[in-house]
Short mmCIF file of C-alpha atoms in Angstrom, two decimals:
data_model
loop_
_atom_site.label_atom_id
_atom_site.label_comp_id
_atom_site.label_asym_id
_atom_site.label_seq_id
_atom_site.Cartn_x
_atom_site.Cartn_y
_atom_site.Cartn_z
CA MET A 624 -10.65 33.10 9.39
CA HIS A 625 -7.71 35.75 9.47
CA PRO A 626 -7.16 37.24 6.06
CA ILE A 627 -3.44 36.40 6.22
CA ARG A 628 -4.45 32.81 6.90
CA LYS A 629 -6.95 32.78 4.12
CA LYS A 630 -4.35 33.89 1.69
CA ARG A 631 -1.77 31.35 2.70
CA LEU A 632 -4.45 28.62 2.38
CA THR A 633 -5.37 29.71 -0.89
CA ILE A 634 -1.51 29.84 -2.02
CA VAL A 635 -0.97 26.30 -0.76
CA LEU A 636 -4.03 24.82 -2.31
CA PHE A 637 -3.40 26.33 -5.63
CA LEU A 638 0.04 25.09 -5.66
CA LEU A 639 -0.96 21.74 -4.68
CA ALA A 640 -3.59 21.61 -7.42
CA GLY A 641 -1.13 22.79 -10.02
CA LEU A 642 1.40 20.07 -8.98
CA SER A 643 -1.29 17.45 -8.97
CA VAL A 644 -2.06 18.42 -12.70
CA ALA A 645 1.65 18.36 -13.46
CA VAL A 646 2.03 14.91 -12.07
CA ALA A 647 -1.19 13.62 -13.85
CA LEU A 648 -0.03 14.92 -17.11
CA THR A 649 3.61 13.31 -16.67
CA THR A 650 2.22 9.96 -15.61
CA TYR A 651 -0.34 10.11 -18.46
CA ALA A 652 2.30 10.81 -21.08
CA LEU A 653 4.57 7.99 -19.50
CA ARG A 654 1.80 5.46 -19.05
CA GLN A 655 3.25 3.05 -21.66
CA ASN A 656 6.60 2.94 -19.73
CA ILE A 657 4.66 2.64 -16.38
CA ASN A 658 2.65 -0.25 -17.70
CA LEU A 659 4.67 -3.38 -16.48
CA PHE A 660 3.49 -5.56 -19.30
CA TYR A 661 1.55 -5.65 -22.76
CA ASP A 662 -1.67 -7.51 -22.85
CA PRO A 663 -2.28 -9.98 -25.61
CA SER A 664 -4.61 -7.56 -27.28
CA GLN A 665 -1.85 -4.86 -27.64
CA ILE A 666 0.57 -7.63 -28.77
CA SER A 667 -1.96 -8.95 -31.57
CA ALA A 668 -2.65 -5.40 -32.64
CA GLY A 669 1.04 -5.00 -33.31
CA GLU A 670 1.57 -2.38 -30.53
CA ALA A 671 4.34 -4.37 -28.99
CA PRO A 672 8.02 -3.91 -30.59
CA VAL A 673 9.52 -7.21 -32.15
CA ASP A 674 12.84 -8.36 -30.72
CA VAL A 675 12.94 -6.04 -27.93
CA ARG A 676 12.98 -7.34 -24.33
CA ILE A 677 9.31 -6.76 -23.22
CA ARG A 678 6.86 -8.31 -20.82
CA ALA A 679 3.52 -9.97 -21.75
CA GLY A 680 0.92 -10.52 -19.18
CA GLY A 681 -2.47 -12.34 -19.01
CA MET A 682 -4.31 -15.45 -18.16
CA VAL A 683 -3.00 -18.83 -19.08
CA GLU A 684 -5.56 -20.40 -21.48
CA GLU A 685 -7.27 -23.34 -20.20
CA GLY A 686 -6.12 -26.64 -21.90
CA SER A 687 -3.38 -24.79 -23.84
CA VAL A 688 -0.16 -25.86 -21.74
CA VAL A 689 1.95 -28.27 -23.64
CA ARG A 690 5.05 -29.73 -21.76
CA ASP A 691 7.89 -31.16 -23.70
CA PRO A 692 8.47 -34.70 -22.12
CA GLU A 693 12.24 -34.50 -23.01
CA SER A 694 13.19 -31.24 -21.37
CA LEU A 695 11.92 -28.34 -19.31
CA LYS A 696 10.40 -26.49 -22.41
CA VAL A 697 6.67 -25.41 -21.88
CA GLU A 698 4.26 -23.91 -24.55
CA PHE A 699 1.03 -22.22 -23.73
CA LEU A 700 -1.31 -19.51 -24.86
CA VAL A 701 -1.72 -16.39 -22.84
CA THR A 702 -4.98 -14.73 -23.23
CA ASP A 703 -7.09 -11.55 -22.02
CA TYR A 704 -10.28 -13.31 -23.51
CA SER A 705 -10.39 -11.11 -26.63
CA ALA A 706 -6.92 -12.21 -28.06
CA SER A 707 -4.20 -14.63 -27.27
CA VAL A 708 -0.48 -15.01 -27.92
CA PRO A 709 1.60 -18.21 -27.99
CA VAL A 710 4.37 -18.32 -25.43
CA GLU A 711 7.29 -20.69 -25.05
CA TYR A 712 9.58 -21.02 -22.08
CA VAL A 713 12.31 -23.44 -20.91
CA GLY A 714 12.84 -23.40 -17.17
CA ILE A 715 11.17 -23.70 -13.91
CA LEU A 716 7.77 -22.38 -13.45
CA PRO A 717 6.60 -20.69 -10.34
CA ASP A 718 4.25 -22.88 -7.86
CA LEU A 719 1.18 -20.66 -8.58
CA PHE A 720 1.56 -21.31 -12.42
CA ALA A 721 -1.55 -23.16 -13.63
CA GLU A 722 -4.08 -23.14 -16.40
CA GLY A 723 -6.49 -20.21 -15.82
CA GLN A 724 -4.02 -18.30 -13.55
CA GLY A 725 -2.58 -14.92 -14.34
CA ILE A 726 1.09 -14.63 -15.41
CA VAL A 727 3.71 -11.92 -16.50
CA ALA A 728 6.34 -13.25 -18.77
CA MET A 729 9.61 -11.44 -19.72
CA GLY A 730 11.02 -12.08 -23.27
CA ARG A 731 11.06 -11.37 -26.77
CA LEU A 732 8.29 -11.38 -29.41
CA ASN A 733 9.74 -12.94 -32.56
CA ALA A 734 8.72 -12.37 -36.28
CA GLU A 735 6.06 -14.95 -36.45
CA GLY A 736 4.29 -13.43 -33.28
CA ARG A 737 5.22 -16.00 -30.84
CA PHE A 738 6.71 -14.87 -27.47
CA VAL A 739 9.99 -16.41 -26.32
CA ALA A 740 10.12 -15.89 -22.46
CA ASP A 741 13.14 -16.26 -20.48
CA GLN A 742 11.22 -15.55 -17.09
CA VAL A 743 7.81 -16.25 -16.13
CA LEU A 744 6.22 -14.84 -12.78
CA ALA A 745 2.99 -15.68 -11.49
CA LYS A 746 0.25 -12.98 -10.98
CA HIS A 747 -1.98 -13.27 -8.10
CA ASP A 748 -5.36 -11.96 -7.99
CA GLU A 749 -7.26 -10.09 -5.30
CA ASN A 750 -9.46 -12.99 -4.24
CA TYR A 751 -8.70 -15.21 -1.06
CA MET A 752 -10.83 -18.06 0.08
CA PRO A 753 -10.45 -21.31 2.10
CA PRO A 754 -9.69 -24.47 0.26
CA GLU A 755 -13.24 -25.94 1.24
CA VAL A 756 -15.12 -23.04 -0.10
CA ALA A 757 -13.00 -23.29 -3.38
CA GLY A 758 -13.78 -27.02 -3.65
CA ALA A 759 -17.50 -26.26 -3.03
CA LEU A 760 -17.49 -23.50 -5.71
CA GLU A 761 -16.06 -25.88 -8.21
CA LYS A 762 -18.46 -28.68 -7.67
CA ALA A 763 -21.23 -26.12 -7.98
CA SER A 764 -19.97 -24.98 -11.39
CA ASN A 765 -19.46 -28.51 -12.41
CA ALA A 766 -23.01 -29.44 -11.37
CA GLU A 767 -24.41 -26.49 -13.15
CA ALA A 768 -22.52 -27.38 -16.33
CA LYS A 769 -23.84 -30.76 -16.24
CA SER A 770 -27.51 -29.66 -15.60
CA ALA A 771 -27.10 -27.11 -18.32
CA ALA A 772 -25.82 -29.95 -20.67
CA GLU A 773 -28.76 -32.24 -19.60
CA SER A 774 -31.39 -29.44 -20.13
CA THR A 775 -30.15 -28.75 -23.76
CA LYS A 776 -30.41 -32.45 -24.56
CA PRO A 777 -34.10 -32.75 -25.04
CA ALA A 778 -34.04 -29.90 -27.47
CA THR A 779 -31.96 -32.12 -29.92
CA TYR A 780 -34.68 -34.65 -30.22
CA MET B 142 -14.87 23.79 17.47
CA TRP B 143 -12.52 26.70 16.94
CA GLN B 144 -11.73 26.74 20.81
CA PHE B 145 -10.61 23.13 20.66
CA PHE B 146 -8.52 23.99 17.60
CA HIS B 147 -6.73 26.72 19.44
CA LYS B 148 -6.30 24.63 22.53
CA LEU B 149 -4.58 22.05 20.36
CA GLY B 150 -1.93 24.60 19.47
CA SER B 151 -0.83 24.61 23.17
CA PRO B 152 1.96 22.30 23.80
CA LYS B 153 1.17 22.48 27.79
CA TRP B 154 -2.41 21.31 26.92
CA PHE B 155 -1.63 18.60 24.62
CA PHE B 156 0.92 17.21 27.12
CA GLY B 157 -1.48 17.01 29.87
CA ILE B 158 -4.35 15.56 27.88
CA SER B 159 -2.32 13.12 26.00
CA THR B 160 -1.15 11.62 29.24
CA ARG B 161 -4.42 10.77 30.14
CA PHE B 162 -5.23 8.88 26.73
CA MET B 163 -2.03 7.08 26.40
CA PRO B 164 -2.47 3.85 28.81
CA TRP B 165 -5.84 3.20 26.78
CA LEU B 166 -4.36 3.58 23.47
CA LEU B 167 -1.48 1.26 24.33
CA ALA B 168 -3.72 -1.36 26.12
CA GLY B 169 -6.53 -1.23 23.43
CA GLY B 170 -3.74 -1.34 20.67
CA LEU B 171 -1.78 -4.39 21.92
CA LEU B 172 -5.01 -6.07 22.62
CA LEU B 173 -6.36 -5.80 19.29
CA LEU B 174 -3.04 -6.41 17.43
CA MET B 175 -2.35 -9.59 19.26
CA ALA B 176 -6.03 -10.81 18.82
CA GLY B 177 -5.87 -10.09 15.18
CA VAL B 178 -2.26 -11.52 14.47
CA VAL B 179 -2.86 -14.53 16.50
CA TRP B 180 -6.19 -15.28 14.90
CA GLY B 181 -4.82 -14.46 11.57
CA LEU B 182 -1.47 -16.49 11.76
CA ALA B 183 -2.73 -19.57 13.73
CA PHE B 184 -6.55 -19.95 13.40
CA ALA B 185 -7.77 -18.33 10.09
CA PRO B 186 -8.23 -20.70 7.27
CA LYS B 187 -5.64 -21.26 4.62
CA ASP B 188 -5.89 -19.95 1.04
CA TYR B 189 -7.02 -22.31 -1.53
CA LEU B 190 -4.07 -21.35 -3.87
CA GLN B 191 -1.26 -20.11 -1.74
CA GLY B 192 -1.82 -22.26 1.22
CA ASN B 193 -0.22 -20.74 4.32
CA SER B 194 2.05 -18.21 2.84
CA TYR B 195 -0.91 -15.82 2.21
CA ARG B 196 -0.76 -15.26 6.08
CA ILE B 197 1.86 -12.65 5.70
CA ILE B 198 -1.03 -10.37 4.86
CA PHE B 199 -1.81 -10.06 8.62
CA ILE B 200 1.24 -8.22 8.80
CA HIS B 201 1.83 -6.74 5.41
CA VAL B 202 -1.52 -5.06 5.01
CA PRO B 203 -1.67 -3.19 8.30
CA THR B 204 1.95 -1.79 7.87
CA ALA B 205 1.23 -0.68 4.28
CA PHE B 206 -2.08 0.78 5.34
CA MET B 207 -0.55 2.87 8.26
CA ALA B 208 2.55 3.64 6.01
CA GLN B 209 0.00 5.66 3.74
CA SER B 210 -2.27 6.71 6.50
CA ILE B 211 0.59 8.27 8.53
CA TYR B 212 1.61 10.41 5.50
CA ILE B 213 -1.91 11.73 4.80
CA MET B 214 -1.95 12.87 8.64
CA MET B 215 1.58 14.31 8.06
CA ALA B 216 0.13 16.37 5.08
CA SER B 217 -2.75 17.64 6.96
CA ALA B 218 -0.47 18.65 9.85
CA ALA B 219 1.91 20.38 7.34
CA LEU B 220 -1.05 22.27 5.78
CA VAL B 221 -1.67 23.48 9.26
CA THR B 222 1.91 24.41 9.79
CA LEU B 223 1.97 26.49 6.68
CA VAL B 224 -1.41 28.30 7.17
CA TRP B 225 -1.87 28.56 10.80
CA ARG B 226 1.75 28.32 11.91
CA MET B 227 0.83 26.01 14.68
CA LYS B 228 3.77 24.67 16.69
CA LEU B 229 2.09 21.25 17.48
CA ALA B 230 1.41 20.39 13.92
CA ASP B 231 5.24 20.59 13.39
CA VAL B 232 5.86 18.60 16.49
CA PHE B 233 3.69 15.88 15.02
CA VAL B 234 5.46 15.71 11.68
CA LYS B 235 8.67 15.43 13.20
CA ALA B 236 7.55 12.83 15.71
CA VAL B 237 5.84 10.34 13.41
CA ALA B 238 7.97 10.60 10.23
CA PRO B 239 10.64 7.84 11.56
CA VAL B 240 7.41 5.63 12.47
CA GLY B 241 6.21 6.17 8.94
CA LEU B 242 9.70 5.11 7.57
CA VAL B 243 9.71 1.95 9.61
CA LEU B 244 6.33 0.94 8.62
CA THR B 245 6.95 1.54 4.92
CA PHE B 246 10.16 -0.61 5.06
CA LEU B 247 8.28 -3.36 6.64
CA ALA B 248 5.53 -3.17 4.13
CA LEU B 249 8.27 -3.40 1.35
CA PHE B 250 10.00 -6.29 3.26
CA THR B 251 7.19 -8.59 3.98
CA GLY B 252 5.92 -7.99 0.34
CA ALA B 253 9.37 -9.16 -0.92
CA VAL B 254 9.18 -12.19 1.46
CA TRP B 255 5.97 -13.10 0.07
CA GLY B 256 6.72 -12.26 -3.60
CA LYS B 257 9.75 -14.54 -3.89
CA PRO B 258 7.65 -17.86 -3.63
CA THR B 259 4.38 -16.39 -4.96
CA TRP B 260 5.50 -14.48 -7.94
CA GLY B 261 8.94 -15.91 -8.43
CA THR B 262 10.69 -12.66 -7.65
CA TRP B 263 11.14 -10.72 -4.63
CA TRP B 264 11.21 -7.34 -6.50
CA ILE B 265 9.88 -5.83 -9.77
CA TRP B 266 9.73 -2.41 -10.85
CA ASP B 267 6.02 -2.44 -11.25
CA ALA B 268 3.89 0.85 -10.36
CA ARG B 269 2.73 -0.11 -6.88
CA LEU B 270 6.24 -1.42 -5.73
CA THR B 271 7.95 1.70 -7.23
CA SER B 272 5.48 4.14 -5.76
CA MET B 273 5.91 2.47 -2.36
CA LEU B 274 9.64 2.97 -2.65
CA ILE B 275 9.13 6.59 -3.38
CA LEU B 276 7.16 6.90 -0.14
CA LEU B 277 10.12 5.30 1.63
CA PHE B 278 12.53 7.84 0.23
CA LEU B 279 9.89 10.88 1.02
CA TYR B 280 9.84 9.66 4.57
CA GLY B 281 13.77 9.56 4.61
CA GLY B 282 13.75 13.02 2.87
CA VAL B 283 11.57 14.52 5.50
CA ILE B 284 13.69 13.29 8.33
CA ALA B 285 16.95 14.30 6.65
CA LEU B 286 15.49 17.78 5.74
CA ASP B 287 14.31 18.49 9.22
CA ARG B 288 17.79 17.31 10.67
CA ALA B 289 19.72 19.56 7.88
CA ILE B 290 18.20 22.93 9.14
CA ASN B 291 19.17 24.11 12.41
CA ASP B 292 16.37 26.88 12.94
CA GLU B 293 13.45 25.30 14.21
CA LYS B 294 10.95 27.77 12.24
CA SER B 295 12.57 27.30 8.84
CA ALA B 296 12.93 23.61 9.25
CA ALA B 297 9.29 23.45 10.03
CA ARG B 298 8.28 25.34 7.02
CA ALA B 299 10.64 23.46 4.53
CA VAL B 300 9.56 20.10 5.96
CA ALA B 301 5.86 21.08 5.49
CA VAL B 302 6.51 22.10 1.88
CA LEU B 303 8.27 18.69 1.38
CA VAL B 304 5.39 16.72 2.89
CA LEU B 305 2.65 18.60 0.81
CA VAL B 306 4.56 18.09 -2.40
CA GLY B 307 4.97 14.32 -1.58
CA VAL B 308 1.22 13.89 -0.85
CA VAL B 309 0.67 13.51 -4.61
CA ASN B 310 2.29 10.18 -4.43
CA ILE B 311 -0.43 8.81 -2.13
CA PRO B 312 -3.31 8.42 -4.64
CA ILE B 313 -0.71 7.21 -7.10
CA ILE B 314 0.08 4.39 -4.67
CA LYS B 315 -3.60 3.60 -4.01
CA TYR B 316 -4.72 3.55 -7.65
CA SER B 317 -1.58 2.18 -9.26
CA VAL B 318 -3.00 -1.20 -9.45
CA ASP B 319 -6.16 0.21 -11.43
CA TRP B 320 -4.43 2.70 -13.64
CA TRP B 321 -1.44 0.57 -15.02
CA ASN B 322 -0.69 -3.05 -15.55
CA THR B 323 1.08 -4.10 -12.60
CA LEU B 324 2.26 -7.36 -11.05
CA HIS B 325 0.71 -6.67 -7.65
CA GLN B 326 -2.95 -7.63 -7.44
CA PRO B 327 -5.64 -5.06 -7.26
CA ALA B 328 -7.07 -4.08 -3.76
CA THR B 329 -9.14 -6.75 -1.93
CA PHE B 330 -11.08 -4.40 0.00
CA LYS B 331 -13.10 -1.70 -1.59
CA LEU B 332 -15.46 0.89 -0.05
CA THR B 333 -18.47 0.09 -2.22
CA GLU B 334 -18.19 -3.76 -2.54
CA LYS B 335 -17.89 -6.87 -0.41
CA PRO B 336 -14.26 -7.83 0.21
CA SER B 337 -13.20 -10.68 -2.19
CA MET B 338 -12.31 -12.57 1.00
CA PRO B 339 -14.32 -14.50 3.55
CA ALA B 340 -15.12 -12.95 7.00
CA GLU B 341 -12.94 -15.35 8.83
CA MET B 342 -9.84 -13.85 6.99
CA TRP B 343 -10.89 -10.31 7.08
CA VAL B 344 -11.96 -9.83 10.54
CA PRO B 345 -8.67 -10.69 12.00
CA LEU B 346 -7.08 -8.43 9.40
CA LEU B 347 -9.38 -5.63 10.49
CA LEU B 348 -8.52 -6.06 14.04
CA SER B 349 -4.71 -5.93 13.49
CA VAL B 350 -5.25 -2.63 11.28
CA LEU B 351 -7.19 -0.97 14.08
CA GLY B 352 -4.58 -2.36 16.84
CA LEU B 353 -1.84 -0.80 14.76
CA TYR B 354 -3.66 2.30 14.51
CA LEU B 355 -3.91 2.62 18.29
CA ILE B 356 -0.40 1.52 18.87
CA PHE B 357 0.66 4.38 16.31
CA GLY B 358 -1.40 6.82 18.15
CA TRP B 359 0.26 5.94 21.55
CA LEU B 360 3.70 6.02 19.80
CA ALA B 361 2.87 9.31 18.26
CA CYS B 362 2.13 10.71 21.79
CA VAL B 363 5.41 9.54 23.34
CA ARG B 364 7.42 10.82 20.73
CA MET B 365 5.45 14.13 20.65
CA GLN B 366 5.77 14.46 24.56
CA THR B 367 9.50 13.88 24.22
CA GLU B 368 9.95 16.57 21.48
CA ILE B 369 7.74 19.13 23.38
CA LEU B 370 9.81 18.55 26.61
CA SER B 371 12.91 19.35 24.58
CA ARG B 372 11.54 22.26 22.75
CA GLU B 373 9.97 23.89 25.82
CA GLN B 374 12.79 23.21 28.12
CA ARG B 375 13.16 27.05 29.23
CA THR B 376 9.52 27.37 30.14
CA ARG B 377 8.35 27.39 33.71
CA TRP B 378 5.86 24.42 33.28
CA VAL B 379 8.45 22.07 32.10
CA LYS B 380 10.85 23.00 34.77
CA GLU B 381 8.22 22.38 37.44
CA PHE B 382 7.20 19.13 35.64
CA VAL B 383 10.77 17.79 35.70
CA LEU B 384 11.35 18.90 39.34
CA LYS B 385 8.12 17.26 40.36
CA GLY B 386 8.84 13.93 38.55
CA ARG B 387 5.94 12.06 37.01
CA GLY B 388 3.92 11.91 40.25
#
């Protein structure tokens, strides 16, 4: 390669490397601002500020959704499978909201550690499958649970 | 290899060779894109959770993929402009920037259309959406900077620097969903693992991505040829080409 071109290439690559380091450090320093939401472990560890509008995200815990029969009030637990946070919300939930689904809620954490949401968004995961496959998977996991339960029975005799 | 590289620097050579490839690019691209989109929109099974609304991925994923892919190609061309001062590299950047802008806009728009019923909001300032918006502004900035400088050579260098600076955004878009908590889901397709999607969904998606790639190739050739003709209008070969007509 021509020496002038070689010099230009070195300069350009050097600048690009410097720029990448600068951007990497900036985004690393701002990571808490770039994160869209706090997860339940962070909230229960006291990392989230109290009575400030923040977002909390995680999975809706199975069997935790309690609907008020008189109003649109819903209470549920949001979990990341190591900690969970109680959430209350009054309003219409998105179609994808269900137990075991991911959500992101916007609202305030009160002094008792309950999250009072004023907006609940559904988070979709990266898995796609046809309804028949999903049905078959569910059947298979039910059958497995049943056979597991049966196989443990003789041991209790 | 170097001989090919130097030939690429000649606008006249590129004009001749691209004319030969273009019909194939267009035909192949249209065929693949039509097959992928029709298969995806009409025949692929629906999703167990989202029903039919997930079908927007057959438009959303190809446009978003191309928007980033075009930027990487532009950045490589910008490097060539800065180091080798190759005219054709600059012609490429200038020709494809508006295509990238349109595709980025389409990706954001289809994402918003899908986000409203699925997430419950059409826009949120999460890392993936914001970095994609920055990509849109980068494309806009490249076009504006190029138009703002009259001198062809200084415009080429200024644009190349801007494009190279902006390339830092590409890994941020790609990994935003892994590095930070975002509302946007992580990638369904990974190089090392099986896609978390059955084949009757990802095959049409792959077809439409490939189709869009070929159509982009055709579009890039058309726009580069136009740019070459206008830049080289004083040379003999262009005058002869215009007098002779296409035949």
